Amino acid sequence: MSTERPNEYDRLASTADAVEALGALIAAEEPLDEVLQRIAWTACRAVPDADAVTITVVDGTKPRTAAHTDAQVLALDQAQYESTRGPCLQAADGRRPLRVVTDLDDDRWPEFLGAARQVGVRASLSVPLIVLPVASDREAELVGSINIYSRRAAAFDPFDEELMRLYTATACQAIANARRWQESRETVAQLEQALTSRSTIDQAKGLIRALNGCSADEAFAVLTELSQRSNIKLHTVAAQLLERVTDRPLE
């Protein structure tokens, strides 16, 4: 079998096509996990000899595989998470690309090497994925890696490392946009819930006033007492009261 790699021009063209495909993701409004999955598939086409791609995300201190193109290589990631060592974790922690040839590498990551050899993966390239927070006090830096697996020992070289550094720069923009969009959606949902809760509480207050001939403050005090006594949120108590009186569920 020939070990000759595609020339640098062809590899650059493949990565350029992948970067161009990411342009649509930057403008898209999609959940983060869907964007990560599309980034994984695009990365698999960015580098010749890439047989599978996973994306590792480190949430706090616990890593997880957020996207993958082939379930067979999930065992490689899991072996690293369970042993707390391996190229995907070291690339994320050290923030530099890391190439591994499983036939030649030493036993610094025996768990990863064993899992790789078991499924026929002979080379890997892990590239750090670092996404800085957008304008939000709640959002933390996203840290992880794009992990490319190949069944060819000669699959990756320093030129591929640099190409993937360019690719991840664009991928990070798409991820940042997805996080921004997702946070906006969550904020809108919270506001909608707050408005719905306020409307329900106001209706319940009006009902109590009509039945008892009391003031708005006194009606609110009745609801508050019911909430504290039953250890149920105020808007839930209000909804239950309205449902009992009207004998129908709220819309």
XYZ file of N, CA and C in Angstrom:
753
model
N 0.840 -1.194 0.000
C 0.000 0.000 0.000
C 0.878 1.248 0.000
N 0.551 2.220 -0.815
C 1.347 3.433 -0.906
C 1.138 4.296 0.330
N 2.253 4.863 0.825
C 2.173 5.757 1.980
C 2.283 7.218 1.570
N 2.270 7.491 0.274
C 2.426 8.854 -0.205
C 1.202 9.688 0.142
N 1.445 10.840 0.689
C 0.355 11.744 1.049
C 0.005 12.627 -0.132
N -1.233 13.162 -0.169
C -1.571 14.166 -1.177
C -0.639 15.364 -1.043
N -0.380 16.054 -2.153
C 0.537 17.188 -2.079
C -0.090 18.319 -1.266
N 0.753 19.272 -0.880
C 0.303 20.340 0.020
C -0.779 21.212 -0.608
N -0.688 21.406 -1.916
C -1.716 22.214 -2.578
C -3.086 21.547 -2.461
N -3.138 20.249 -2.701
C -4.410 19.532 -2.614
C -4.951 19.544 -1.186
N -4.069 19.392 -0.222
C -4.519 19.421 1.166
C -5.009 20.817 1.558
N -4.335 21.836 1.079
C -4.774 23.201 1.342
C -6.147 23.447 0.722
N -6.360 22.908 -0.469
C -7.652 23.080 -1.144
C -8.760 22.391 -0.355
N -8.477 21.205 0.186
C -9.485 20.497 0.980
C -9.866 21.286 2.225
N -8.855 21.833 2.889
C -9.133 22.621 4.091
C -9.866 23.908 3.747
N -9.499 24.537 2.631
C -10.176 25.760 2.208
C -11.656 25.497 1.946
N -11.959 24.353 1.324
C -13.356 23.987 1.082
C -14.103 23.798 2.411
N -13.433 23.173 3.376
C -14.063 22.947 4.673
C -14.306 24.259 5.401
N -13.330 25.166 5.337
C -13.495 26.479 5.965
C -14.649 27.245 5.320
N -14.742 27.135 4.005
C -15.838 27.805 3.299
C -17.187 27.250 3.747
N -17.242 25.937 3.947
C -18.492 25.325 4.404
C -18.868 25.809 5.795
N -17.871 26.131 6.621
C -18.157 26.638 7.961
C -18.771 28.027 7.917
N -18.589 28.737 6.813
C -19.158 30.075 6.707
C -20.653 30.075 6.916
N -21.325 29.034 6.422
C -22.773 28.941 6.606
C -23.127 28.743 8.070
N -22.259 28.050 8.822
C -22.529 27.835 10.244
C -22.419 29.125 11.040
N -21.487 29.998 10.643
C -21.303 31.251 11.371
C -22.561 32.106 11.287
N -23.220 32.062 10.130
C -24.431 32.867 9.952
C -25.686 32.149 10.436
N -25.588 30.841 10.702
C -26.777 30.059 11.057
C -27.184 30.297 12.513
N -28.451 30.092 12.785
C -28.963 30.156 14.145
C -29.391 28.754 14.532
N -28.471 28.019 15.151
C -28.695 26.627 15.494
C -28.165 26.351 16.897
N -28.734 25.343 17.585
C -28.220 24.965 18.905
C -26.758 24.551 18.839
N -26.062 24.712 19.944
C -24.619 24.454 19.994
C -24.275 23.024 19.600
N -24.999 22.041 20.122
C -24.651 20.652 19.830
C -24.804 20.340 18.346
N -25.789 20.953 17.683
C -25.953 20.730 16.245
C -24.796 21.346 15.460
N -24.349 22.515 15.891
C -23.210 23.153 15.231
C -21.950 22.315 15.424
N -21.736 21.804 16.626
C -20.559 20.961 16.880
C -20.586 19.714 16.004
N -21.759 19.124 15.818
C -21.852 17.939 14.991
C -21.507 18.258 13.536
N -21.972 19.382 13.044
C -21.671 19.764 11.663
C -20.194 20.120 11.508
N -19.599 20.706 12.536
C -18.162 20.996 12.500
C -17.368 19.693 12.425
N -17.810 18.671 13.153
C -17.109 17.379 13.125
C -17.147 16.767 11.725
N -18.323 16.772 11.093
C -18.429 16.206 9.742
C -17.583 16.995 8.742
N -17.584 18.315 8.887
C -16.800 19.141 7.964
C -15.304 18.915 8.171
N -14.891 18.764 9.425
C -13.478 18.507 9.721
C -13.019 17.186 9.128
N -13.920 16.228 9.066
C -13.558 14.925 8.509
C -13.218 15.031 7.026
N -13.760 16.058 6.371
C -13.456 16.266 4.946
C -12.295 17.238 4.747
N -11.872 17.874 5.845
C -10.840 18.905 5.720
C -9.446 18.336 5.536
N -9.205 17.138 6.063
C -7.869 16.546 6.028
C -7.931 15.183 5.347
N -7.141 14.959 4.309
C -7.090 13.639 3.672
C -6.687 12.571 4.693
N -7.199 11.374 4.526
C -6.914 10.223 5.387
C -7.626 10.282 6.732
N -8.480 11.274 6.941
C -9.265 11.317 8.174
C -10.419 10.333 8.046
N -10.448 9.337 8.926
C -11.512 8.328 8.891
C -12.631 8.636 9.874
N -12.334 9.379 10.915
C -13.355 9.725 11.906
C -12.901 10.958 12.676
N -13.876 11.692 13.189
C -13.599 12.904 13.970
C -14.510 12.915 15.189
N -13.936 13.291 16.316
C -14.736 13.559 17.514
C -14.395 14.961 18.012
N -15.298 15.533 18.784
C -15.041 16.826 19.418
C -15.189 16.655 20.919
N -14.106 16.906 21.621
C -14.094 16.854 23.078
C -14.366 18.241 23.640
N -15.259 18.306 24.615
C -15.530 19.550 25.329
C -15.310 19.282 26.809
N -14.540 20.140 27.460
C -14.280 19.996 28.891
C -15.230 20.929 29.630
N -16.273 20.352 30.232
C -17.239 21.118 31.024
C -16.778 21.104 32.474
N -16.246 22.236 32.932
C -15.675 22.257 34.274
C -14.426 21.405 34.282
N -14.451 20.320 35.035
C -13.305 19.399 35.055
C -13.654 18.080 34.383
N -14.880 17.946 33.883
C -15.325 16.675 33.312
C -15.435 16.773 31.799
N -14.624 16.018 31.054
C -14.695 16.064 29.592
C -15.832 15.194 29.060
N -16.311 15.529 27.872
C -17.323 14.723 27.200
C -17.122 14.849 25.692
N -17.601 13.865 24.960
C -17.578 13.918 23.501
C -18.881 14.552 23.045
N -18.798 15.773 22.531
C -19.988 16.525 22.157
C -20.459 16.214 20.756
N -19.592 15.653 19.911
C -19.957 15.313 18.533
C -19.007 14.250 18.021
N -19.492 13.435 17.082
C -18.642 12.401 16.495
C -19.187 12.011 15.127
N -18.313 11.488 14.286
C -18.732 11.041 12.953
C -18.772 9.526 12.845
N -18.224 8.820 13.831
C -18.184 7.363 13.790
C -18.209 6.854 15.230
N -19.257 6.133 15.576
C -19.408 5.665 16.954
C -18.290 4.716 17.375
N -17.619 4.098 16.424
C -16.578 3.120 16.755
C -15.416 3.762 17.514
N -15.148 5.039 17.246
C -13.995 5.672 17.894
C -14.359 6.325 19.227
N -15.617 6.244 19.625
C -15.990 6.808 20.920
C -15.232 6.136 22.059
N -14.878 4.866 21.863
C -14.129 4.152 22.892
C -12.763 4.782 23.127
N -12.184 5.389 22.089
C -10.882 6.039 22.243
C -11.001 7.249 23.166
N -12.034 8.043 22.938
C -12.245 9.205 23.797
C -12.539 8.761 25.223
N -13.418 7.759 25.355
C -13.808 7.314 26.690
C -12.622 6.774 27.472
N -11.707 6.082 26.788
C -10.517 5.559 27.458
C -9.680 6.698 28.038
N -9.650 7.819 27.332
C -8.895 8.971 27.815
C -9.602 9.643 28.999
N -10.921 9.758 28.914
C -11.665 10.396 30.004
C -11.537 9.585 31.294
N -11.657 8.263 31.163
C -11.609 7.412 32.354
C -10.225 7.379 32.978
N -9.190 7.447 32.150
C -7.816 7.413 32.674
C -7.276 8.809 32.975
N -8.041 9.818 32.575
C -7.676 11.248 32.740
C -6.375 11.603 32.021
N -6.064 10.901 30.937
C -4.869 11.219 30.160
C -5.059 10.739 28.725
N -4.358 11.412 27.812
C -4.450 11.072 26.402
C -4.293 12.310 25.544
N -4.116 12.148 24.243
C -3.834 13.285 23.367
C -4.947 14.321 23.296
N -6.211 13.902 23.336
C -7.282 14.901 23.235
C -7.292 15.803 24.466
N -7.023 15.229 25.646
C -6.993 16.027 26.874
C -5.733 16.881 26.944
N -4.608 16.324 26.494
C -3.365 17.089 26.546
C -3.390 18.243 25.548
N -4.013 18.034 24.378
C -4.117 19.116 23.399
C -4.959 20.259 23.948
N -6.053 19.914 24.621
C -6.918 20.942 25.205
C -6.208 21.657 26.349
N -5.540 20.887 27.198
C -4.878 21.478 28.360
C -3.640 22.273 27.963
N -2.836 21.737 27.048
C -1.616 22.421 26.624
C -1.834 23.439 25.528
N -3.021 23.402 24.911
C -3.403 24.360 23.875
C -2.433 24.355 22.694
N -2.109 23.145 22.273
C -1.281 22.992 21.071
C -1.636 21.676 20.403
N -1.503 21.593 19.069
C -1.827 20.348 18.366
C -0.922 19.198 18.821
N -1.454 17.997 18.709
C -0.701 16.834 19.148
C -0.971 15.671 18.196
N 0.118 15.156 17.572
C 0.019 14.012 16.668
C 0.513 12.759 17.372
N -0.165 11.642 17.078
C 0.225 10.362 17.669
C 0.189 9.288 16.590
N 1.241 8.469 16.537
C 1.254 7.261 15.707
C 1.212 6.090 16.678
N 0.110 5.359 16.684
C -0.090 4.352 17.726
C 0.893 3.191 17.628
N 1.418 2.919 16.435
C 2.385 1.828 16.285
C 3.749 2.192 16.858
N 4.050 3.486 16.867
C 5.384 3.938 17.247
C 5.429 4.601 18.613
N 4.308 5.096 19.066
C 4.309 5.887 20.292
C 4.649 5.018 21.501
N 5.187 5.667 22.538
C 5.518 4.933 23.753
C 4.247 4.704 24.577
N 4.415 4.250 25.774
C 3.261 3.901 26.605
C 2.882 5.010 27.578
N 2.994 6.263 27.170
C 2.582 7.345 28.074
C 1.065 7.380 28.238
N 0.334 6.830 27.232
C -1.134 6.753 27.320
C -1.569 5.327 26.986
N -1.259 4.367 27.811
C -1.551 2.960 27.470
C -3.032 2.694 27.223
N -3.901 3.390 27.949
C -5.337 3.164 27.768
C -5.787 3.611 26.374
N -5.341 4.804 25.977
C -5.699 5.315 24.654
C -5.107 4.450 23.549
N -3.821 4.108 23.678
C -3.150 3.316 22.647
C -3.802 1.948 22.493
N -4.172 1.338 23.612
C -4.828 0.039 23.554
C -6.171 0.114 22.845
N -6.957 1.142 23.178
C -8.265 1.304 22.547
C -8.119 1.601 21.059
N -7.113 2.398 20.695
C -6.892 2.745 19.286
C -6.499 1.513 18.478
N -5.587 0.743 18.995
C -5.145 -0.450 18.272
C -6.269 -1.466 18.120
N -7.151 -1.503 19.103
C -8.247 -2.468 19.064
C -9.203 -2.200 17.905
N -9.393 -0.916 17.540
C -10.317 -0.590 16.443
C -9.579 -0.247 15.153
N -8.259 -0.433 15.145
C -7.493 -0.227 13.920
C -7.101 1.204 13.638
N -7.166 2.084 14.638
C -6.713 3.463 14.458
C -5.207 3.499 14.657
N -4.492 4.005 13.649
C -3.029 3.985 13.703
C -2.424 5.375 13.856
N -3.235 6.409 13.684
C -2.727 7.776 13.847
C -3.859 8.683 14.297
N -3.503 9.706 15.072
C -4.500 10.691 15.505
C -3.870 12.077 15.504
N -4.726 13.058 15.316
C -4.314 14.463 15.393
C -5.362 15.195 16.212
N -4.957 15.696 17.374
C -5.853 16.467 18.240
C -5.425 17.924 18.214
N -6.399 18.798 17.947
C -6.134 20.229 17.827
C -6.980 20.963 18.870
N -6.374 21.846 19.661
C -7.153 22.543 20.706
C -8.271 23.380 20.121
N -9.373 23.414 20.850
C -10.549 24.189 20.468
C -10.858 25.112 21.646
N -10.503 26.376 21.499
C -10.664 27.341 22.580
C -11.590 28.456 22.111
N -12.735 28.602 22.786
C -13.703 29.633 22.421
C -13.853 30.581 23.596
N -13.482 31.834 23.389
C -13.577 32.830 24.455
C -15.031 33.190 24.718
N -15.360 33.630 25.931
C -16.744 33.997 26.246
C -17.201 35.180 25.399
N -18.501 35.184 25.078
C -19.091 36.369 24.467
C -19.487 37.309 25.589
N -20.163 38.390 25.280
C -20.490 39.405 26.285
C -21.556 38.889 27.239
N -21.141 38.056 28.179
C -22.073 37.496 29.151
C -21.325 37.146 30.423
N -21.898 37.528 31.568
C -21.273 37.191 32.838
C -21.466 35.723 33.180
N -22.458 35.090 32.552
C -22.756 33.702 32.886
C -21.908 32.715 32.107
N -21.356 33.125 31.022
C -20.701 32.196 30.109
C -19.213 32.072 30.403
N -18.728 30.846 30.406
C -17.315 30.583 30.642
C -16.624 30.264 29.323
N -15.318 30.283 29.371
C -14.533 29.889 28.215
C -14.818 28.429 27.880
N -14.995 28.126 26.587
C -15.200 26.744 26.153
C -13.850 26.173 25.736
N -13.474 25.072 26.349
C -12.183 24.442 26.090
C -12.414 23.005 25.636
N -11.692 22.598 24.617
C -11.809 21.225 24.153
C -10.816 20.950 23.044
N -11.143 19.989 22.198
C -10.259 19.641 21.090
C -11.048 18.961 19.983
N -10.556 19.144 18.757
C -11.045 18.376 17.613
C -10.069 17.223 17.415
N -10.578 16.007 17.415
C -9.732 14.815 17.354
C -9.982 14.072 16.041
N -8.932 13.929 15.253
C -9.036 13.291 13.942
C -8.321 11.942 14.003
N -9.018 10.898 13.592
C -8.473 9.552 13.667
C -8.342 8.951 12.271
N -7.256 8.196 12.076
C -7.002 7.584 10.776
C -6.483 6.160 10.955
N -6.774 5.339 9.959
C -6.254 3.971 9.950
C -4.924 3.867 9.220
N -4.378 5.023 8.828
C -3.062 5.061 8.174
C -2.052 5.689 9.130
N -0.941 5.026 9.350
C 0.078 5.526 10.273
C 0.682 6.836 9.786
N 0.755 7.024 8.459
C 1.378 8.226 7.894
C 0.348 9.312 7.583
N -0.785 9.269 8.261
C -1.899 10.147 7.880
C -1.621 11.627 8.101
N -0.941 12.002 9.172
C -0.839 13.413 9.544
C 0.618 13.852 9.676
N 0.856 15.137 9.390
C 2.197 15.709 9.507
C 2.066 17.160 9.974
N 3.181 17.876 10.184
C 3.106 19.256 10.668
C 2.281 20.183 9.775
N 2.262 19.920 8.478
C 1.462 20.765 7.582
C -0.029 20.615 7.904
N -0.468 19.379 8.216
C -1.864 19.167 8.607
C -2.184 19.880 9.923
N -1.215 19.915 10.815
C -1.417 20.636 12.072
C -1.750 22.097 11.811
N -0.976 22.719 10.945
C -1.202 24.132 10.661
C -2.527 24.355 9.934
N -2.864 23.443 9.021
C -4.143 23.561 8.336
C -5.304 23.489 9.334
N -5.204 22.574 10.287
C -6.274 22.428 11.262
C -6.325 23.591 12.239
N -5.206 24.221 12.471
C -5.228 25.444 13.293
C -6.051 26.529 12.597
N -5.904 26.629 11.285
C -6.714 27.580 10.522
C -8.191 27.181 10.560
N -8.434 25.896 10.426
C -9.814 25.405 10.433
C -10.489 25.703 11.774
N -9.787 25.420 12.873
C -10.399 25.621 14.183
C -10.652 27.095 14.477
N -9.845 27.986 13.899
C -10.087 29.411 14.103
C -11.472 29.794 13.576
N -11.825 29.255 12.407
C -13.147 29.511 11.845
C -14.221 28.754 12.623
N -13.913 27.526 13.017
C -14.877 26.740 13.789
C -15.231 27.434 15.095
N -14.258 28.068 15.718
C -14.512 28.771 16.978
C -15.495 29.927 16.783
N -15.428 30.582 15.638
C -16.385 31.654 15.353
C -17.802 31.099 15.257
N -17.944 29.947 14.606
C -19.258 29.320 14.492
C -19.779 28.899 15.859
N -18.899 28.371 16.701
C -19.302 27.941 18.040
C -19.711 29.135 18.885
N -18.936 30.215 18.821
C -19.266 31.413 19.593
C -20.633 31.958 19.183
N -20.908 31.927 17.867
C -22.197 32.412 17.392
C -23.326 31.524 17.903
N -23.113 30.206 17.896
C -24.135 29.281 18.382
C -24.389 29.481 19.870
N -23.331 29.710 20.639
C -23.506 29.944 22.076
C -24.272 31.236 22.322
N -23.964 32.258 21.526
C -24.659 33.547 21.664
C -26.144 33.385 21.335
N -26.428 32.675 20.248
C -27.820 32.456 19.847
C -28.565 31.630 20.885
N -27.902 30.579 21.400
C -28.539 29.715 22.389
C -28.832 30.487 23.669
N -27.903 31.328 24.075
C -28.128 32.116 25.282
C -29.275 33.101 25.081
N -29.371 33.678 23.893
C -30.472 34.601 23.601
C -31.805 33.882 23.674
N -31.856 32.664 23.116
C -33.089 31.878 23.161
C -33.482 31.565 24.599
N -32.496 31.214 25.421
C -32.777 30.907 26.819
C -33.287 32.131 27.560
N -32.696 33.296 27.256
C -33.145 34.530 27.899
C -34.581 34.854 27.515
N -34.901 34.712 26.230
C -36.276 34.966 25.769
C -37.245 34.007 26.441
N -36.864 32.726 26.548
C -37.735 31.734 27.182
C -37.983 32.083 28.651
N -36.943 32.557 29.329
C -37.098 32.953 30.729
C -38.026 34.150 30.872
N -37.896 35.104 29.945
C -38.771 36.272 29.973
C -40.226 35.879 29.704
N -40.410 34.986 28.729
C -41.770 34.524 28.431
C -42.378 33.817 29.631
N -41.573 32.997 30.316
C -42.055 32.295 31.502
C -42.399 33.283 32.611
N -41.549 34.309 32.764
C -41.806 35.310 33.793
C -43.101 36.069 33.517
N -43.331 36.416 32.244
C -44.558 37.133 31.886
C -45.787 36.254 32.099
N -45.670 34.975 31.752
C -46.786 34.050 31.959
C -47.094 33.903 33.438
N -46.047 33.773 34.249
C -46.226 33.636 35.690
C -46.883 34.884 36.271
N -46.441 36.051 35.825
C -47.005 37.304 36.336
C -48.490 37.414 35.984
N -48.835 37.010 34.756
C -50.227 37.062 34.330
C -51.081 36.132 35.182
N -50.579 34.935 35.467
C -51.327 33.976 36.276
C -51.535 34.505 37.690
N -50.490 35.085 38.263
C -50.580 35.638 39.617
C -51.586 36.785 39.663
N -51.563 37.650 38.653
C -52.498 38.779 38.624
C -53.933 38.284 38.521
N -54.166 37.225 37.719
C -55.519 36.674 37.610
C -55.982 36.094 38.944
N -55.063 35.395 39.637
C -55.418 34.810 40.929
C -55.703 35.899 41.957
N -54.928 36.969 41.931
C -55.185 38.091 42.839
C -56.566 38.691 42.574
N -56.904 38.857 41.303
C -58.221 39.400 40.960
C -59.338 38.509 41.446
N -59.151 37.186 41.348
C -60.158 36.253 41.819
C -60.344 36.358 43.335
N -59.233 36.421 44.064
C -59.306 36.526 45.529
C -59.986 37.826 45.936
N -59.676 38.909 45.241
C -60.307 40.193 45.545
C -61.814 40.132 45.311
N -62.204 39.486 44.208
C -63.632 39.394 43.895
C -64.379 38.545 44.923
N -63.739 37.489 45.406
C -64.399 36.601 46.355
C -64.415 37.169 47.772
N -63.347 37.865 48.144
C -63.198 38.311 49.538
C -63.401 39.805 49.729
N -63.485 40.554 48.632
C -63.648 41.997 48.759
C -62.458 42.666 49.415
N -61.262 42.198 49.119
C -60.064 42.743 49.749
C -59.262 43.558 48.733
N -58.190 44.172 49.220
C -57.329 44.975 48.354
C -56.357 44.078 47.591
N -55.653 44.685 46.623
C -54.672 43.935 45.850
C -53.542 43.430 46.738
N -53.096 44.267 47.686
C -52.026 43.855 48.597
C -52.474 42.698 49.478
N -53.714 42.765 49.946
C -54.225 41.685 50.799
C -54.372 40.388 50.011
N -54.793 40.486 48.753
C -54.916 39.294 47.918
C -53.546 38.668 47.672
N -52.551 39.516 47.458
C -51.200 38.999 47.246
C -50.677 38.331 48.514
N -51.030 38.888 49.690
C -50.606 38.300 50.955
C -51.220 36.912 51.140
N -52.465 36.730 50.686
C -53.118 35.428 50.775
C -52.363 34.403 49.923
N -52.020 34.805 48.682
C -51.269 33.908 47.808
C -49.909 33.557 48.397
N -49.240 34.555 48.940
C -47.915 34.333 49.528
C -47.987 33.360 50.695
N -49.011 33.515 51.515
C -49.167 32.609 52.662
C -49.421 31.176 52.192
N -50.269 31.020 51.166
C -50.527 29.695 50.621
C -49.242 29.075 50.058
N -48.439 29.885 49.384
C -47.192 29.403 48.800
C -46.221 28.933 49.881
N -46.083 29.730 50.938
C -45.153 29.381 52.010
C -45.626 28.162 52.793
N -46.938 28.094 53.008
C -47.492 26.992 53.789
C -47.342 25.659 53.053
N -47.521 25.675 51.728
C -47.459 24.440 50.939
C -46.075 24.194 50.347
N -45.172 25.174 50.507
C -43.814 25.071 49.951
C -43.852 24.852 48.437
N -44.751 25.604 47.782
C -44.905 25.556 46.328
C -44.706 26.966 45.786
N -44.098 27.071 44.615
C -43.839 28.385 44.036
C -45.125 29.179 43.878
N -44.976 30.490 43.972
C -46.137 31.379 43.975
C -46.974 31.237 42.702
N -46.322 31.192 41.536
C -47.096 31.119 40.292
C -47.810 29.785 40.160
N -47.249 28.717 40.766
C -47.905 27.410 40.737
C -49.141 27.406 41.623
N -49.032 28.020 42.797
C -50.192 28.153 43.689
C -51.306 28.942 43.008
N -50.919 30.018 42.316
C -51.913 30.833 41.610
C -52.603 30.024 40.521
N -51.832 29.248 39.767
C -52.400 28.432 38.691
C -53.346 27.374 39.246
N -52.962 26.750 40.373
C -53.811 25.734 40.986
C -55.117 26.336 41.479
N -55.037 27.532 42.044
C -56.239 28.208 42.530
C -57.203 28.502 41.384
N -56.677 29.034 40.287
C -57.517 29.343 39.132
C -58.120 28.073 38.541
N -57.348 27.002 38.521
C -57.847 25.759 37.946
C -58.977 25.184 38.783
N -58.833 25.279 40.112
C -59.885 24.760 40.976
C -61.183 25.549 40.810
N -61.040 26.867 40.693
C -62.240 27.718 40.613
C -62.929 27.597 39.263
N -62.126 27.577 38.210
C -62.708 27.526 36.847
C -62.986 26.107 36.406
N -62.427 25.113 37.147
C -62.627 23.705 36.829
C -62.152 23.362 35.417
N -61.054 24.013 34.995
C -60.466 23.691 33.698
C -59.003 24.065 33.728
N -58.155 23.357 32.987
C -56.732 23.716 32.951
C -56.514 25.062 32.276
N -55.462 25.736 32.716
C -55.107 27.007 32.071
C -54.580 26.741 30.683
N -54.809 27.654 29.751
C -54.267 27.553 28.406
C -52.762 27.814 28.471
